[in-house]
Coordinates of C-alpha atoms in Angstrom, one line a residue:
M257 CA 0.3 0.3 0.4
I258 CA 1.1 3.9 -0.9
T259 CA 0.8 5.8 2.7
S260 CA 3.1 8.4 1.4
V261 CA 1.7 12.4 -0.5
N262 CA 5.6 12.4 -1.6
N263 CA 6.0 8.9 -3.4
D264 CA 6.6 9.3 -6.5
R265 CA 4.4 7.7 -8.2
V266 CA 1.5 9.9 -5.9
R267 CA 3.9 12.9 -7.2
S268 CA 3.1 11.9 -11.0
I269 CA -0.3 11.3 -10.8
V270 CA -0.7 14.9 -8.9
N271 CA 1.6 16.4 -11.8
Y272 CA -0.7 14.5 -15.0
V273 CA -3.9 15.9 -13.0
A274 CA -2.5 19.6 -12.7
K275 CA -0.9 20.1 -14.7
S276 CA -1.0 20.3 -19.3
K277 CA 2.1 20.5 -20.4
A278 CA 3.2 17.3 -18.0
R279 CA -0.1 15.2 -19.5
R280 CA 0.5 16.1 -23.2
E281 CA 4.3 15.2 -22.5
D282 CA 3.9 11.9 -21.2
K283 CA 1.2 11.6 -23.5
V284 CA -1.8 10.5 -19.8
F285 CA -4.4 12.1 -18.4
V286 CA -6.3 10.7 -15.6
I287 CA -9.7 9.1 -14.6
E288 CA -11.8 8.9 -11.6
G289 CA -14.2 6.5 -10.6
M290 CA -15.2 3.3 -12.6
K291 CA -17.9 3.8 -14.3
M292 CA -15.2 5.8 -16.0
L293 CA -12.3 2.6 -15.0
R294 CA -15.2 0.3 -16.9
E295 CA -15.7 2.3 -19.7
A296 CA -11.6 2.4 -20.4
P297 CA -10.8 -0.1 -23.6
V298 CA -8.1 -2.2 -21.7
L299 CA -4.9 -1.5 -23.8
Q300 CA -5.4 2.1 -23.1
V301 CA -5.1 1.5 -19.2
R302 CA -1.6 2.1 -17.2
E303 CA -2.1 2.3 -13.5
V304 CA -4.9 2.0 -11.8
Y305 CA -5.2 2.8 -7.5
V306 CA -7.5 2.3 -5.5
T307 CA -8.2 2.6 -1.4
E308 CA -9.2 0.0 1.0
R309 CA -12.4 1.2 1.7
F310 CA -13.3 1.4 -2.1
I311 CA -12.4 -2.6 -2.4
E312 CA -14.5 -3.8 1.0
R313 CA -18.3 -2.1 -0.5
A314 CA -17.0 -3.6 -3.5
D315 CA -19.0 -6.0 -5.5
E316 CA -17.4 -9.1 -7.2
S317 CA -17.0 -7.3 -10.9
D318 CA -15.0 -4.1 -9.1
Q319 CA -13.1 -6.8 -7.4
E320 CA -12.7 -8.4 -11.4
I321 CA -11.6 -5.4 -12.6
L322 CA -9.3 -4.1 -10.7
W323 CA -7.5 -7.1 -10.0
R324 CA -7.2 -7.2 -14.1
Y325 CA -5.4 -4.4 -13.7
G326 CA -3.2 -4.8 -10.8
A327 CA -4.3 -1.9 -8.6
E328 CA -2.3 -0.5 -6.2
T329 CA -4.4 0.4 -3.2
V330 CA -3.3 3.7 -1.3
S331 CA -4.1 5.3 2.1
E332 CA -7.0 7.9 1.9
E333 CA -4.7 10.4 1.6
V334 CA -3.1 9.6 -0.7
M335 CA -6.3 9.3 -2.7
N336 CA -6.9 12.7 -1.5
K337 CA -3.9 14.0 -2.2
M338 CA -4.1 12.6 -6.3
A339 CA -7.5 13.0 -6.8
D340 CA -9.3 15.8 -8.6
T341 CA -12.7 15.9 -7.1
Q342 CA -13.5 17.1 -3.8
T343 CA -14.8 13.4 -2.6
P344 CA -12.6 11.4 -4.3
Q345 CA -14.2 8.3 -5.4
G346 CA -11.7 6.0 -3.9
V347 CA -10.4 4.9 -7.5
L348 CA -8.4 6.7 -9.9
A349 CA -7.2 5.2 -13.1
L350 CA -3.7 6.8 -15.6
I351 CA -5.0 6.5 -19.3
S352 CA -2.8 6.5 -21.9
Q353 CA -3.6 9.6 -24.7
Y354 CA -5.3 9.3 -27.8
E355 CA -4.0 10.0 -30.9
Y356 CA -6.4 10.2 -34.2
S357 CA -5.3 11.3 -37.7
M358 CA -7.2 14.2 -39.3
E359 CA -8.8 10.8 -41.6
E360 CA -10.0 9.0 -38.6
V361 CA -11.3 12.5 -37.4
L362 CA -13.4 13.0 -40.7
E363 CA -14.0 9.5 -41.5
G364 CA -15.8 8.5 -37.8
Y365 CA -18.3 6.8 -37.0
N366 CA -22.2 6.3 -36.8
T367 CA -23.5 3.7 -33.9
D368 CA -26.4 2.6 -36.2
G369 CA -23.5 2.3 -38.7
S370 CA -24.3 4.8 -40.7
T371 CA -20.5 6.3 -41.8
T372 CA -21.9 10.0 -43.6
P373 CA -20.1 12.6 -40.8
L374 CA -21.0 14.8 -39.0
L375 CA -18.7 17.0 -37.4
L376 CA -18.2 19.8 -34.6
V377 CA -15.7 22.3 -35.2
L378 CA -15.2 24.2 -32.1
E379 CA -13.3 27.2 -32.0
N380 CA -11.3 28.9 -28.9
I381 CA -13.6 26.7 -26.8
Q382 CA -12.4 27.9 -23.3
D383 CA -14.7 25.9 -20.4
P384 CA -14.0 22.8 -19.6
G385 CA -17.0 21.8 -18.4
N386 CA -18.4 23.3 -22.0
L387 CA -15.7 20.8 -24.1
G388 CA -16.5 17.8 -22.0
T389 CA -20.4 18.5 -22.1
M390 CA -20.1 18.8 -26.0
L391 CA -18.8 15.8 -26.8
R392 CA -21.5 13.8 -24.2
S393 CA -24.2 14.8 -26.1
G394 CA -21.9 15.0 -29.2
E395 CA -21.7 11.2 -29.0
G396 CA -25.6 11.7 -27.8
A397 CA -26.4 13.3 -31.1
G398 CA -24.1 11.0 -33.6
V399 CA -21.6 12.8 -34.1
T400 CA -18.4 11.2 -35.8
G401 CA -15.4 13.3 -35.0
V402 CA -14.0 16.8 -33.2
I403 CA -12.0 19.6 -34.9
M404 CA -11.1 22.0 -32.7
S405 CA -8.4 25.3 -32.3
R406 CA -5.2 24.8 -30.5
G407 CA -6.5 27.8 -28.8
S408 CA -9.5 25.8 -27.2
A409 CA -9.0 23.8 -23.7
D410 CA -7.2 21.1 -23.3
I411 CA -9.4 17.6 -23.5
Y412 CA -7.2 15.9 -20.9
N413 CA -7.8 18.6 -18.4
P414 CA -10.3 16.3 -15.2
K415 CA -13.0 18.4 -15.9
V416 CA -13.2 17.7 -19.3
I417 CA -12.7 13.9 -18.4
R418 CA -15.9 14.5 -15.7
S419 CA -18.0 16.5 -18.0
T420 CA -17.9 13.7 -21.1
M421 CA -18.5 11.1 -18.8
G422 CA -17.2 8.5 -21.0
S423 CA -17.0 10.0 -23.9
I424 CA -14.0 10.6 -24.0
F425 CA -13.1 6.7 -25.3
R426 CA -15.3 7.2 -28.3
M427 CA -15.8 10.3 -29.7
P428 CA -12.5 11.0 -32.6
F429 CA -10.7 14.6 -31.9
I430 CA -8.1 16.4 -33.3
Y431 CA -6.6 20.0 -32.7
V432 CA -5.4 21.9 -35.6
D433 CA -3.0 24.3 -36.0
N434 CA -5.3 27.1 -38.6
L435 CA -8.9 26.6 -38.6
P436 CA -10.1 28.6 -40.8
L437 CA -7.4 26.6 -43.8
T438 CA -9.3 23.2 -42.5
V439 CA -12.6 24.3 -42.7
K440 CA -11.8 25.4 -46.2
D441 CA -10.1 21.9 -46.3
L442 CA -13.7 19.8 -45.6
S443 CA -16.0 22.2 -47.7
V444 CA -13.3 21.2 -50.4
R445 CA -14.1 17.6 -49.4
G446 CA -17.8 17.6 -49.9
I447 CA -18.5 18.2 -46.3
H448 CA -20.7 21.5 -45.9
T449 CA -20.5 23.8 -43.3
Y450 CA -22.6 25.5 -40.9
A451 CA -21.6 28.4 -38.3
A452 CA -24.1 28.9 -35.5
H453 CA -23.6 33.1 -36.0
L454 CA -26.0 35.9 -35.2
K455 CA -25.8 36.9 -38.6
G456 CA -27.1 34.3 -40.1
K457 CA -30.2 34.8 -42.4
K458 CA -32.2 31.8 -41.6
N459 CA -33.3 29.8 -38.4
Y460 CA -30.8 26.5 -37.6
D461 CA -34.0 24.3 -38.5
E462 CA -33.9 25.7 -42.4
F463 CA -31.6 23.4 -43.4
D464 CA -30.6 20.2 -44.9
Y465 CA -27.8 18.7 -42.4
T466 CA -28.7 14.6 -43.9
M467 CA -25.3 15.3 -46.4
P468 CA -21.3 15.6 -44.8
S469 CA -21.8 17.8 -42.2
A470 CA -19.8 20.8 -39.9
F471 CA -21.0 22.8 -37.4
L472 CA -18.9 25.6 -35.9
I473 CA -19.5 27.1 -32.5
G474 CA -17.0 30.0 -31.6
N475 CA -15.9 31.5 -28.0
E476 CA -18.0 31.4 -25.7
G477 CA -17.7 34.9 -25.0
N478 CA -16.8 36.6 -28.5
G479 CA -17.8 33.9 -31.1
L480 CA -16.4 32.7 -33.7
T481 CA -13.3 34.7 -35.3
D482 CA -14.1 36.6 -38.4
E483 CA -10.8 34.5 -40.4
T484 CA -12.9 31.4 -39.6
A485 CA -16.7 32.5 -39.8
R486 CA -15.6 33.5 -43.3
E487 CA -15.0 29.7 -44.5
A488 CA -18.4 29.2 -43.7
E489 CA -20.1 27.9 -45.9
N490 CA -23.8 29.1 -44.6
Y491 CA -24.1 30.6 -41.5
V492 CA -27.9 29.2 -39.0
L493 CA -29.4 31.2 -36.7
I494 CA -31.1 30.0 -33.4
P495 CA -34.1 32.2 -32.9
M496 CA -34.2 33.4 -28.7
K497 CA -36.6 35.2 -27.4
G498 CA -37.1 37.4 -24.1
E499 CA -34.2 39.5 -24.0
V500 CA -31.3 37.1 -24.8
E501 CA -28.9 38.4 -26.5
S502 CA -27.0 34.2 -27.8
M503 CA -26.4 30.9 -26.4
N504 CA -24.3 29.3 -24.4
A505 CA -21.8 27.2 -26.2
A506 CA -22.4 23.7 -25.2
T507 CA -26.6 24.6 -25.0
S508 CA -26.1 25.9 -29.6
S509 CA -24.0 22.9 -30.5
A510 CA -26.8 19.8 -28.4
I511 CA -28.8 22.2 -31.0
L512 CA -28.6 21.7 -33.5
T513 CA -26.5 18.6 -33.7
F514 CA -30.0 16.7 -32.5
E515 CA -31.6 18.8 -35.0
A516 CA -29.1 17.1 -37.7
S517 CA -30.3 13.8 -35.2
R518 CA -33.5 14.1 -35.8
Q519 CA -32.8 14.7 -40.1
R520 CA -31.2 12.0 -40.0
R521 CA -34.0 9.6 -39.2
R522 CA -36.4 10.1 -41.4

């Protein structure tokens, strides 16, 4: 059992939780909880840590999973030190990061067996909760891949990971250096691009998303940059009542992608 918070492995986990640079250099990220561990692909799991209290309360199935991974027992103090949450669940794991090519992101995958791309293109999304929610709701709507600007939040931030509720393991994604150029390339590839934009003349439900489609969502406070918005084939408007001037980025993403999902179910 690891009982010292100064243990080298413990220090490494703490570093991975706190610093994106450390995660990036060692190509790892941290997950918490048995649900996330159950969903993690076996080959991605590097290390697992668990408290004695959790083991005592775990059912046979959970104990079998922990045994399979050779989980290291740690004290409650150590788990509290390593975990990002205020009330740790008692299980924490180190996971290998994913590396997708642009082709893999564009190919995507739909659980209904279709391969028509439905992409999210995200520019400078800053809030980790928003980004994680976009992946989660995107998976539910049938999004096949996510493209992000370098200015977006780190997808391996613990808050993003928690918000995805496991979608991080199934949603292909990629960061790009030049988002406007990438959007232009999507059009060349036959993927129709739709920018969520206040200058839109037509409401979002007036377009046909049954063809290969990509929704462009901008920064929470500033929206899309002019450079990126100019490359979009269409501007779509989400009509709002009252005095609301703009929609939360994650909410906008969900509205648009589920409209595409509705159309594709016809």
